[in-house]
Amino acid sequence: MAGCSKPADKAEPKAEVHRYALINSTFPISRAVEVPGGKTLLFHSGMTPDPAKPDAEKGSAEYWGDTKTQALSVLTKTKASVESMGLTMGDAVKMTVFLVGPTPGAAMDFAGMMEAYTQFFGTADQPNLPARSAVQVAGLAAPGMLVEIEIVFARP
């Protein structure tokens, strides 16, 4: 048939998500992530941690745990949530991390968050890195919460 550029039974190859590495850095985030047309984006709501010690005084540092403990809780819950939707943490393309200082007036514990983050991103099993922002905020939904993370995923 004239004007036909390909046989009808051949599917177009799927365009892949392209992750741009940081320049002159090994920090485990992408400088940018390009999602080609035809991909479905899933905007996952922010997740907060489960109590580390539910029998401790509600809202206390012991109840919630430190930043690393809370970030591990949030990322573990997010992983389970997206896996139930047929996605993996490797499908994350954009992440926003909200951190509260561990005591009033203190700086956020970025290092603690990174200790948890690097268990899910930039590993041998899961090398895909999202574009990411981390910001300090005055507070979250419940007293003592130090971490909330929202992530955008691209369905392969």
mmCIF file of N, CA and C in Angstrom, residues 4-139:
data_model
loop_
_atom_site.group_PDB
_atom_site.id
_atom_site.type_symbol
_atom_site.label_atom_id
_atom_site.label_comp_id
_atom_site.label_asym_id
_atom_site.label_seq_id
_atom_site.Cartn_x
_atom_site.Cartn_y
_atom_site.Cartn_z
ATOM 1 N N CYS A 4 2.473 3.708 3.174
ATOM 2 C CA CYS A 4 2.597 2.970 4.431
ATOM 3 C C CYS A 4 4.078 2.874 4.788
ATOM 4 N N SER A 5 4.470 3.340 5.966
ATOM 5 C CA SER A 5 5.880 3.358 6.332
ATOM 6 C C SER A 5 6.307 2.134 7.137
ATOM 7 N N LYS A 6 5.374 1.379 7.654
ATOM 8 C CA LYS A 6 5.723 0.188 8.419
ATOM 9 C C LYS A 6 4.582 -0.803 8.339
ATOM 10 N N PRO A 7 4.887 -2.071 8.510
ATOM 11 C CA PRO A 7 3.817 -3.065 8.518
ATOM 12 C C PRO A 7 2.891 -2.824 9.706
ATOM 13 N N ALA A 8 1.633 -3.124 9.544
ATOM 14 C CA ALA A 8 0.626 -2.869 10.578
ATOM 15 C C ALA A 8 0.847 -3.705 11.831
ATOM 16 N N ASP A 9 1.560 -4.831 11.741
ATOM 17 C CA ASP A 9 1.725 -5.690 12.907
ATOM 18 C C ASP A 9 2.951 -5.338 13.748
ATOM 19 N N LYS A 10 3.726 -4.331 13.367
ATOM 20 C CA LYS A 10 4.905 -3.943 14.151
ATOM 21 C C LYS A 10 4.564 -2.766 15.048
ATOM 22 N N ALA A 11 4.813 -2.938 16.324
ATOM 23 C CA ALA A 11 4.535 -1.869 17.291
ATOM 24 C C ALA A 11 5.704 -0.895 17.335
ATOM 25 N N GLU A 12 5.387 0.355 17.644
ATOM 26 C CA GLU A 12 6.425 1.365 17.839
ATOM 27 C C GLU A 12 7.240 0.981 19.071
ATOM 28 N N PRO A 13 8.572 1.164 19.025
ATOM 29 C CA PRO A 13 9.334 0.904 20.242
ATOM 30 C C PRO A 13 8.946 1.926 21.314
ATOM 31 N N LYS A 14 8.883 1.468 22.565
ATOM 32 C CA LYS A 14 8.519 2.370 23.652
ATOM 33 C C LYS A 14 9.688 3.283 23.975
ATOM 34 N N ALA A 15 9.419 4.571 24.054
ATOM 35 C CA ALA A 15 10.442 5.526 24.448
ATOM 36 C C ALA A 15 10.698 5.356 25.938
ATOM 37 N N GLU A 16 11.944 5.412 26.322
ATOM 38 C CA GLU A 16 12.326 5.226 27.715
ATOM 39 C C GLU A 16 12.422 6.560 28.441
ATOM 40 N N VAL A 17 12.217 6.515 29.742
ATOM 41 C CA VAL A 17 12.455 7.665 30.598
ATOM 42 C C VAL A 17 13.959 7.919 30.581
ATOM 43 N N HIS A 18 14.354 9.176 30.410
ATOM 44 C CA HIS A 18 15.781 9.514 30.375
ATOM 45 C C HIS A 18 16.141 10.292 31.637
ATOM 46 N N ARG A 19 17.147 9.811 32.343
ATOM 47 C CA ARG A 19 17.615 10.453 33.571
ATOM 48 C C ARG A 19 18.956 11.121 33.285
ATOM 49 N N TYR A 20 19.057 12.407 33.562
ATOM 50 C CA TYR A 20 20.278 13.165 33.342
ATOM 51 C C TYR A 20 21.071 13.211 34.644
ATOM 52 N N ALA A 21 22.278 12.697 34.622
ATOM 53 C CA ALA A 21 23.121 12.669 35.816
ATOM 54 C C ALA A 21 23.571 14.084 36.187
ATOM 55 N N LEU A 22 23.858 14.257 37.462
ATOM 56 C CA LEU A 22 24.448 15.516 37.905
ATOM 57 C C LEU A 22 25.822 15.660 37.251
ATOM 58 N N ILE A 23 26.230 16.864 36.999
ATOM 59 C CA ILE A 23 27.527 17.120 36.379
ATOM 60 C C ILE A 23 28.585 17.180 37.475
ATOM 61 N N ASN A 24 29.670 16.425 37.295
ATOM 62 C CA ASN A 24 30.800 16.411 38.231
ATOM 63 C C ASN A 24 30.370 16.101 39.671
ATOM 64 N N SER A 25 29.439 15.178 39.836
ATOM 65 C CA SER A 25 28.963 14.831 41.176
ATOM 66 C C SER A 25 28.485 13.386 41.189
ATOM 67 N N THR A 26 28.633 12.757 42.336
ATOM 68 C CA THR A 26 28.099 11.403 42.523
ATOM 69 C C THR A 26 26.902 11.416 43.466
ATOM 70 N N PHE A 27 26.399 12.611 43.805
ATOM 71 C CA PHE A 27 25.245 12.713 44.697
ATOM 72 C C PHE A 27 24.082 11.942 44.071
ATOM 73 N N PRO A 28 23.359 11.122 44.858
ATOM 74 C CA PRO A 28 22.381 10.194 44.274
ATOM 75 C C PRO A 28 21.009 10.783 43.939
ATOM 76 N N ILE A 29 20.996 11.779 43.084
ATOM 77 C CA ILE A 29 19.759 12.270 42.481
ATOM 78 C C ILE A 29 20.048 12.541 41.019
ATOM 79 N N SER A 30 19.008 12.657 40.221
ATOM 80 C CA SER A 30 19.170 13.061 38.830
ATOM 81 C C SER A 30 19.076 14.574 38.740
ATOM 82 N N ARG A 31 19.842 15.137 37.828
ATOM 83 C CA ARG A 31 19.771 16.575 37.570
ATOM 84 C C ARG A 31 18.416 16.908 36.967
ATOM 85 N N ALA A 32 17.924 16.007 36.138
ATOM 86 C CA ALA A 32 16.614 16.144 35.503
ATOM 87 C C ALA A 32 16.172 14.767 35.037
ATOM 88 N N VAL A 33 14.865 14.603 34.892
ATOM 89 C CA VAL A 33 14.304 13.361 34.363
ATOM 90 C C VAL A 33 13.335 13.745 33.257
ATOM 91 N N GLU A 34 13.524 13.153 32.089
ATOM 92 C CA GLU A 34 12.672 13.432 30.932
ATOM 93 C C GLU A 34 11.733 12.249 30.724
ATOM 94 N N VAL A 35 10.438 12.528 30.739
ATOM 95 C CA VAL A 35 9.425 11.494 30.563
ATOM 96 C C VAL A 35 8.810 11.691 29.185
ATOM 97 N N PRO A 36 8.995 10.730 28.279
ATOM 98 C CA PRO A 36 8.465 10.878 26.931
ATOM 99 C C PRO A 36 6.940 10.810 26.895
ATOM 100 N N GLY A 37 6.372 11.372 25.838
ATOM 101 C CA GLY A 37 4.928 11.291 25.636
ATOM 102 C C GLY A 37 4.485 9.843 25.600
ATOM 103 N N GLY A 38 3.275 9.602 26.007
ATOM 104 C CA GLY A 38 2.747 8.247 26.001
ATOM 105 C C GLY A 38 2.896 7.537 27.336
ATOM 106 N N LYS A 39 3.695 8.086 28.231
ATOM 107 C CA LYS A 39 3.833 7.501 29.565
ATOM 108 C C LYS A 39 2.702 8.015 30.444
ATOM 109 N N THR A 40 2.287 7.221 31.391
ATOM 110 C CA THR A 40 1.288 7.642 32.361
ATOM 111 C C THR A 40 2.008 8.059 33.629
ATOM 112 N N LEU A 41 1.698 9.251 34.107
ATOM 113 C CA LEU A 41 2.284 9.726 35.354
ATOM 114 C C LEU A 41 1.324 9.444 36.501
ATOM 115 N N LEU A 42 1.868 8.997 37.620
ATOM 116 C CA LEU A 42 1.099 8.762 38.822
ATOM 117 C C LEU A 42 1.644 9.709 39.890
ATOM 118 N N PHE A 43 0.785 10.577 40.403
ATOM 119 C CA PHE A 43 1.163 11.543 41.419
ATOM 120 C C PHE A 43 0.762 10.957 42.770
ATOM 121 N N HIS A 44 1.731 10.427 43.492
ATOM 122 C CA HIS A 44 1.457 9.784 44.773
ATOM 123 C C HIS A 44 1.403 10.848 45.860
ATOM 124 N N SER A 45 0.363 10.830 46.655
ATOM 125 C CA SER A 45 0.236 11.775 47.766
ATOM 126 C C SER A 45 1.407 11.637 48.722
ATOM 127 N N GLY A 46 1.654 12.721 49.457
ATOM 128 C CA GLY A 46 2.688 12.679 50.473
ATOM 129 C C GLY A 46 2.393 11.608 51.503
ATOM 130 N N MET A 47 3.420 10.909 51.911
ATOM 131 C CA MET A 47 3.293 9.863 52.931
ATOM 132 C C MET A 47 4.037 10.335 54.169
ATOM 133 N N THR A 48 3.492 9.996 55.324
ATOM 134 C CA THR A 48 4.124 10.295 56.603
ATOM 135 C C THR A 48 4.416 8.970 57.302
ATOM 136 N N PRO A 49 5.246 9.007 58.344
ATOM 137 C CA PRO A 49 5.665 7.752 58.975
ATOM 138 C C PRO A 49 4.612 7.141 59.890
ATOM 139 N N ASP A 50 4.783 5.857 60.128
ATOM 140 C CA ASP A 50 4.065 5.184 61.206
ATOM 141 C C ASP A 50 4.868 5.409 62.479
ATOM 142 N N PRO A 51 4.233 5.361 63.626
ATOM 143 C CA PRO A 51 4.983 5.500 64.883
ATOM 144 C C PRO A 51 6.053 4.409 65.002
ATOM 145 N N ALA A 52 7.232 4.800 65.467
ATOM 146 C CA ALA A 52 8.316 3.838 65.676
ATOM 147 C C ALA A 52 8.047 3.002 66.927
ATOM 148 N N LYS A 53 7.505 3.653 67.970
ATOM 149 C CA LYS A 53 7.164 2.977 69.227
ATOM 150 C C LYS A 53 5.775 3.448 69.643
ATOM 151 N N PRO A 54 4.734 2.777 69.165
ATOM 152 C CA PRO A 54 3.360 3.213 69.440
ATOM 153 C C PRO A 54 2.991 3.285 70.920
ATOM 154 N N ASP A 55 3.726 2.554 71.774
ATOM 155 C CA ASP A 55 3.415 2.582 73.200
ATOM 156 C C ASP A 55 4.090 3.743 73.942
ATOM 157 N N ALA A 56 4.939 4.505 73.250
ATOM 158 C CA ALA A 56 5.586 5.683 73.854
ATOM 159 C C ALA A 56 4.588 6.836 73.897
ATOM 160 N N GLU A 57 4.965 7.900 74.596
ATOM 161 C CA GLU A 57 4.100 9.075 74.692
ATOM 162 C C GLU A 57 3.817 9.619 73.288
ATOM 163 N N LYS A 58 2.543 9.731 72.949
ATOM 164 C CA LYS A 58 2.134 10.176 71.613
ATOM 165 C C LYS A 58 2.750 11.543 71.297
ATOM 166 N N GLY A 59 3.352 11.639 70.108
ATOM 167 C CA GLY A 59 3.953 12.889 69.653
ATOM 168 C C GLY A 59 5.385 13.093 70.102
ATOM 169 N N SER A 60 5.897 12.211 70.958
ATOM 170 C CA SER A 60 7.271 12.359 71.441
ATOM 171 C C SER A 60 8.279 11.880 70.401
ATOM 172 N N ALA A 61 9.542 12.249 70.614
ATOM 173 C CA ALA A 61 10.611 11.798 69.724
ATOM 174 C C ALA A 61 10.704 10.272 69.738
ATOM 175 N N GLU A 62 10.485 9.664 70.889
ATOM 176 C CA GLU A 62 10.525 8.203 70.990
ATOM 177 C C GLU A 62 9.364 7.580 70.204
ATOM 178 N N TYR A 63 8.197 8.200 70.265
ATOM 179 C CA TYR A 63 7.007 7.711 69.565
ATOM 180 C C TYR A 63 7.263 7.650 68.055
ATOM 181 N N TRP A 64 7.785 8.731 67.487
ATOM 182 C CA TRP A 64 7.980 8.805 66.035
ATOM 183 C C TRP A 64 9.328 8.271 65.577
ATOM 184 N N GLY A 65 10.365 8.393 66.395
ATOM 185 C CA GLY A 65 11.710 8.026 65.964
ATOM 186 C C GLY A 65 12.405 9.217 65.337
ATOM 187 N N ASP A 66 13.679 9.053 65.040
ATOM 188 C CA ASP A 66 14.467 10.134 64.447
ATOM 189 C C ASP A 66 14.180 10.249 62.949
ATOM 190 N N THR A 67 14.854 11.169 62.306
ATOM 191 C CA THR A 67 14.611 11.418 60.877
ATOM 192 C C THR A 67 14.859 10.177 60.037
ATOM 193 N N LYS A 68 15.963 9.478 60.271
ATOM 194 C CA LYS A 68 16.258 8.269 59.490
ATOM 195 C C LYS A 68 15.149 7.237 59.667
ATOM 196 N N THR A 69 14.740 7.001 60.911
ATOM 197 C CA THR A 69 13.678 6.021 61.199
ATOM 198 C C THR A 69 12.384 6.410 60.490
ATOM 199 N N GLN A 70 12.038 7.689 60.552
ATOM 200 C CA GLN A 70 10.807 8.152 59.905
ATOM 201 C C GLN A 70 10.909 8.048 58.388
ATOM 202 N N ALA A 71 12.054 8.412 57.825
ATOM 203 C CA ALA A 71 12.220 8.330 56.365
ATOM 204 C C ALA A 71 12.145 6.884 55.897
ATOM 205 N N LEU A 72 12.751 5.961 56.650
ATOM 206 C CA LEU A 72 12.643 4.534 56.298
ATOM 207 C C LEU A 72 11.189 4.083 56.316
ATOM 208 N N SER A 73 10.425 4.517 57.321
ATOM 209 C CA SER A 73 9.011 4.170 57.406
ATOM 210 C C SER A 73 8.254 4.701 56.192
ATOM 211 N N VAL A 74 8.478 5.968 55.873
ATOM 212 C CA VAL A 74 7.774 6.593 54.745
ATOM 213 C C VAL A 74 8.112 5.888 53.439
ATOM 214 N N LEU A 75 9.388 5.639 53.181
ATOM 215 C CA LEU A 75 9.784 5.017 51.913
ATOM 216 C C LEU A 75 9.328 3.565 51.829
ATOM 217 N N THR A 76 9.322 2.858 52.941
ATOM 218 C CA THR A 76 8.822 1.479 52.956
ATOM 219 C C THR A 76 7.328 1.450 52.655
ATOM 220 N N LYS A 77 6.571 2.361 53.274
ATOM 221 C CA LYS A 77 5.124 2.444 53.010
ATOM 222 C C LYS A 77 4.852 2.837 51.553
ATOM 223 N N THR A 78 5.641 3.770 51.034
ATOM 224 C CA THR A 78 5.457 4.198 49.645
ATOM 225 C C THR A 78 5.754 3.047 48.694
ATOM 226 N N LYS A 79 6.823 2.321 48.963
ATOM 227 C CA LYS A 79 7.189 1.173 48.124
ATOM 228 C C LYS A 79 6.040 0.165 48.071
ATOM 229 N N ALA A 80 5.476 -0.176 49.216
ATOM 230 C CA ALA A 80 4.349 -1.119 49.254
ATOM 231 C C ALA A 80 3.150 -0.563 48.491
ATOM 232 N N SER A 81 2.889 0.718 48.649
ATOM 233 C CA SER A 81 1.749 1.341 47.973
ATOM 234 C C SER A 81 1.896 1.272 46.462
ATOM 235 N N VAL A 82 3.054 1.673 45.948
ATOM 236 C CA VAL A 82 3.194 1.697 44.483
ATOM 237 C C VAL A 82 3.317 0.299 43.901
ATOM 238 N N GLU A 83 3.884 -0.627 44.671
ATOM 239 C CA GLU A 83 3.938 -2.004 44.174
ATOM 240 C C GLU A 83 2.531 -2.573 44.017
ATOM 241 N N SER A 84 1.598 -2.151 44.875
ATOM 242 C CA SER A 84 0.215 -2.619 44.742
ATOM 243 C C SER A 84 -0.442 -2.037 43.488
ATOM 244 N N MET A 85 0.175 -1.016 42.896
ATOM 245 C CA MET A 85 -0.323 -0.391 41.669
ATOM 246 C C MET A 85 0.470 -0.836 40.444
ATOM 247 N N GLY A 86 1.374 -1.809 40.625
ATOM 248 C CA GLY A 86 2.156 -2.325 39.511
ATOM 249 C C GLY A 86 3.383 -1.500 39.176
ATOM 250 N N LEU A 87 3.852 -0.682 40.105
ATOM 251 C CA LEU A 87 5.041 0.142 39.889
ATOM 252 C C LEU A 87 6.125 -0.251 40.883
ATOM 253 N N THR A 88 7.322 0.290 40.674
ATOM 254 C CA THR A 88 8.422 0.076 41.617
ATOM 255 C C THR A 88 9.018 1.435 41.966
ATOM 256 N N MET A 89 9.876 1.456 42.962
ATOM 257 C CA MET A 89 10.561 2.697 43.318
ATOM 258 C C MET A 89 11.447 3.160 42.163
ATOM 259 N N GLY A 90 11.859 2.254 41.306
ATOM 260 C CA GLY A 90 12.648 2.609 40.124
ATOM 261 C C GLY A 90 11.874 3.414 39.101
ATOM 262 N N ASP A 91 10.552 3.456 39.245
ATOM 263 C CA ASP A 91 9.713 4.242 38.339
ATOM 264 C C ASP A 91 9.535 5.682 38.833
ATOM 265 N N ALA A 92 10.127 6.020 39.990
ATOM 266 C CA ALA A 92 10.040 7.388 40.516
ATOM 267 C C ALA A 92 10.793 8.345 39.604
ATOM 268 N N VAL A 93 10.152 9.470 39.271
ATOM 269 C CA VAL A 93 10.805 10.462 38.413
ATOM 270 C C VAL A 93 10.987 11.811 39.108
ATOM 271 N N LYS A 94 10.170 12.122 40.126
ATOM 272 C CA LYS A 94 10.274 13.392 40.844
ATOM 273 C C LYS A 94 9.851 13.183 42.281
ATOM 274 N N MET A 95 10.680 13.676 43.192
ATOM 275 C CA MET A 95 10.415 13.502 44.618
ATOM 276 C C MET A 95 10.564 14.844 45.320
ATOM 277 N N THR A 96 9.657 15.110 46.241
ATOM 278 C CA THR A 96 9.787 16.264 47.123
ATOM 279 C C THR A 96 9.779 15.742 48.554
ATOM 280 N N VAL A 97 10.818 16.105 49.295
ATOM 281 C CA VAL A 97 10.984 15.678 50.680
ATOM 282 C C VAL A 97 10.784 16.892 51.573
ATOM 283 N N PHE A 98 9.881 16.761 52.540
ATOM 284 C CA PHE A 98 9.622 17.822 53.515
ATOM 285 C C PHE A 98 10.190 17.342 54.851
ATOM 286 N N LEU A 99 11.099 18.140 55.423
ATOM 287 C CA LEU A 99 11.758 17.766 56.673
ATOM 288 C C LEU A 99 11.561 18.846 57.722
ATOM 289 N N VAL A 100 11.369 18.405 58.957
ATOM 290 C CA VAL A 100 11.248 19.295 60.102
ATOM 291 C C VAL A 100 12.498 19.093 60.954
ATOM 292 N N GLY A 101 13.032 20.156 61.526
ATOM 293 C CA GLY A 101 14.150 20.021 62.452
ATOM 294 C C GLY A 101 13.744 19.181 63.642
ATOM 295 N N PRO A 102 14.645 18.357 64.186
ATOM 296 C CA PRO A 102 14.290 17.451 65.282
ATOM 297 C C PRO A 102 13.913 18.143 66.593
ATOM 298 N N THR A 103 14.327 19.376 66.759
ATOM 299 C CA THR A 103 13.912 20.168 67.924
ATOM 300 C C THR A 103 13.576 21.570 67.423
ATOM 301 N N PRO A 104 12.738 22.302 68.145
ATOM 302 C CA PRO A 104 12.374 23.651 67.693
ATOM 303 C C PRO A 104 13.609 24.511 67.404
ATOM 304 N N GLY A 105 13.624 25.111 66.234
ATOM 305 C CA GLY A 105 14.724 25.971 65.823
ATOM 306 C C GLY A 105 15.919 25.243 65.250
ATOM 307 N N ALA A 106 15.930 23.909 65.280
ATOM 308 C CA ALA A 106 17.067 23.137 64.761
ATOM 309 C C ALA A 106 16.960 22.976 63.245
ATOM 310 N N ALA A 107 18.102 22.766 62.629
ATOM 311 C CA ALA A 107 18.137 22.478 61.191
ATOM 312 C C ALA A 107 17.625 21.062 60.938
ATOM 313 N N MET A 108 17.073 20.858 59.768
ATOM 314 C CA MET A 108 16.618 19.524 59.378
ATOM 315 C C MET A 108 17.798 18.558 59.388
ATOM 316 N N ASP A 109 17.503 17.287 59.606
ATOM 317 C CA ASP A 109 18.518 16.237 59.609
ATOM 318 C C ASP A 109 18.597 15.638 58.208
ATOM 319 N N PHE A 110 19.247 16.362 57.306
ATOM 320 C CA PHE A 110 19.375 15.919 55.920
ATOM 321 C C PHE A 110 20.157 14.612 55.846
ATOM 322 N N ALA A 111 21.217 14.480 56.639
ATOM 323 C CA ALA A 111 22.032 13.263 56.613
ATOM 324 C C ALA A 111 21.205 12.042 57.011
ATOM 325 N N GLY A 112 20.357 12.181 58.019
ATOM 326 C CA GLY A 112 19.502 11.073 58.440
ATOM 327 C C GLY A 112 18.549 10.656 57.333
ATOM 328 N N MET A 113 17.973 11.649 56.645
ATOM 329 C CA MET A 113 17.076 11.336 55.527
ATOM 330 C C MET A 113 17.853 10.606 54.435
ATOM 331 N N MET A 114 19.070 11.067 54.137
ATOM 332 C CA MET A 114 19.876 10.444 53.083
ATOM 333 C C MET A 114 20.246 8.998 53.424
ATOM 334 N N GLU A 115 20.456 8.702 54.710
ATOM 335 C CA GLU A 115 20.758 7.319 55.100
ATOM 336 C C GLU A 115 19.606 6.391 54.722
ATOM 337 N N ALA A 116 18.388 6.865 54.853
ATOM 338 C CA ALA A 116 17.219 6.066 54.453
ATOM 339 C C ALA A 116 17.067 6.063 52.934
ATOM 340 N N TYR A 117 17.148 7.224 52.325
ATOM 341 C CA TYR A 117 16.965 7.387 50.875
ATOM 342 C C TYR A 117 17.889 6.452 50.099
ATOM 343 N N THR A 118 19.158 6.370 50.497
ATOM 344 C CA THR A 118 20.125 5.569 49.736
ATOM 345 C C THR A 118 19.919 4.065 49.904
ATOM 346 N N GLN A 119 18.963 3.658 50.713
ATOM 347 C CA GLN A 119 18.583 2.248 50.772
ATOM 348 C C GLN A 119 17.551 1.904 49.693
ATOM 349 N N PHE A 120 16.965 2.930 49.068
ATOM 350 C CA PHE A 120 15.923 2.742 48.058
ATOM 351 C C PHE A 120 16.333 3.248 46.678
ATOM 352 N N PHE A 121 17.265 4.181 46.608
ATOM 353 C CA PHE A 121 17.649 4.817 45.339
ATOM 354 C C PHE A 121 19.165 4.806 45.181
ATOM 355 N N GLY A 122 19.601 4.478 43.953
ATOM 356 C CA GLY A 122 21.032 4.460 43.664
ATOM 357 C C GLY A 122 21.730 3.216 44.173
ATOM 358 N N THR A 123 20.980 2.150 44.371
ATOM 359 C CA THR A 123 21.560 0.881 44.820
ATOM 360 C C THR A 123 21.851 0.001 43.604
ATOM 361 N N ALA A 124 22.583 -1.080 43.833
ATOM 362 C CA ALA A 124 22.851 -2.028 42.745
ATOM 363 C C ALA A 124 21.540 -2.623 42.230
ATOM 364 N N ASP A 125 20.594 -2.893 43.149
ATOM 365 C CA ASP A 125 19.302 -3.466 42.754
ATOM 366 C C ASP A 125 18.354 -2.438 42.149
ATOM 367 N N GLN A 126 18.512 -1.175 42.528
ATOM 368 C CA GLN A 126 17.604 -0.128 42.062
ATOM 369 C C GLN A 126 18.420 1.152 41.796
ATOM 370 N N PRO A 127 19.047 1.229 40.617
ATOM 371 C CA PRO A 127 19.940 2.355 40.319
ATOM 372 C C PRO A 127 19.246 3.634 39.838
ATOM 373 N N ASN A 128 17.949 3.576 39.528
ATOM 374 C CA ASN A 128 17.271 4.756 38.979
ATOM 375 C C ASN A 128 17.158 5.855 40.022
ATOM 376 N N LEU A 129 17.515 7.068 39.619
ATOM 377 C CA LEU A 129 17.495 8.209 40.524
ATOM 378 C C LEU A 129 16.452 9.221 40.070
ATOM 379 N N PRO A 130 15.580 9.649 40.984
ATOM 380 C CA PRO A 130 14.607 10.680 40.618
ATOM 381 C C PRO A 130 15.236 12.069 40.691
ATOM 382 N N ALA A 131 14.615 13.037 40.033
ATOM 383 C CA ALA A 131 14.910 14.436 40.318
ATOM 384 C C ALA A 131 14.309 14.669 41.703
ATOM 385 N N ARG A 132 14.965 15.492 42.534
ATOM 386 C CA ARG A 132 14.480 15.589 43.905
ATOM 387 C C ARG A 132 14.763 16.954 44.511
ATOM 388 N N SER A 133 13.845 17.396 45.344
ATOM 389 C CA SER A 133 14.025 18.583 46.176
ATOM 390 C C SER A 133 13.814 18.155 47.615
ATOM 391 N N ALA A 134 14.587 18.759 48.524
ATOM 392 C CA ALA A 134 14.394 18.527 49.958
ATOM 393 C C ALA A 134 14.335 19.893 50.620
ATOM 394 N N VAL A 135 13.272 20.122 51.362
ATOM 395 C CA VAL A 135 13.084 21.432 51.987
ATOM 396 C C VAL A 135 12.752 21.269 53.467
ATOM 397 N N GLN A 136 13.173 22.247 54.259
ATOM 398 C CA GLN A 136 12.801 22.265 55.660
ATOM 399 C C GLN A 136 11.509 23.046 55.795
ATOM 400 N N VAL A 137 10.595 22.479 56.572
ATOM 401 C CA VAL A 137 9.307 23.121 56.830
ATOM 402 C C VAL A 137 9.140 23.285 58.342
ATOM 403 N N ALA A 138 8.224 24.156 58.734
ATOM 404 C CA ALA A 138 8.010 24.436 60.156
ATOM 405 C C ALA A 138 7.344 23.272 60.876
ATOM 406 N N GLY A 139 6.498 22.529 60.190
ATOM 407 C CA GLY A 139 5.806 21.426 60.833
ATOM 408 C C GLY A 139 5.032 20.599 59.833
#
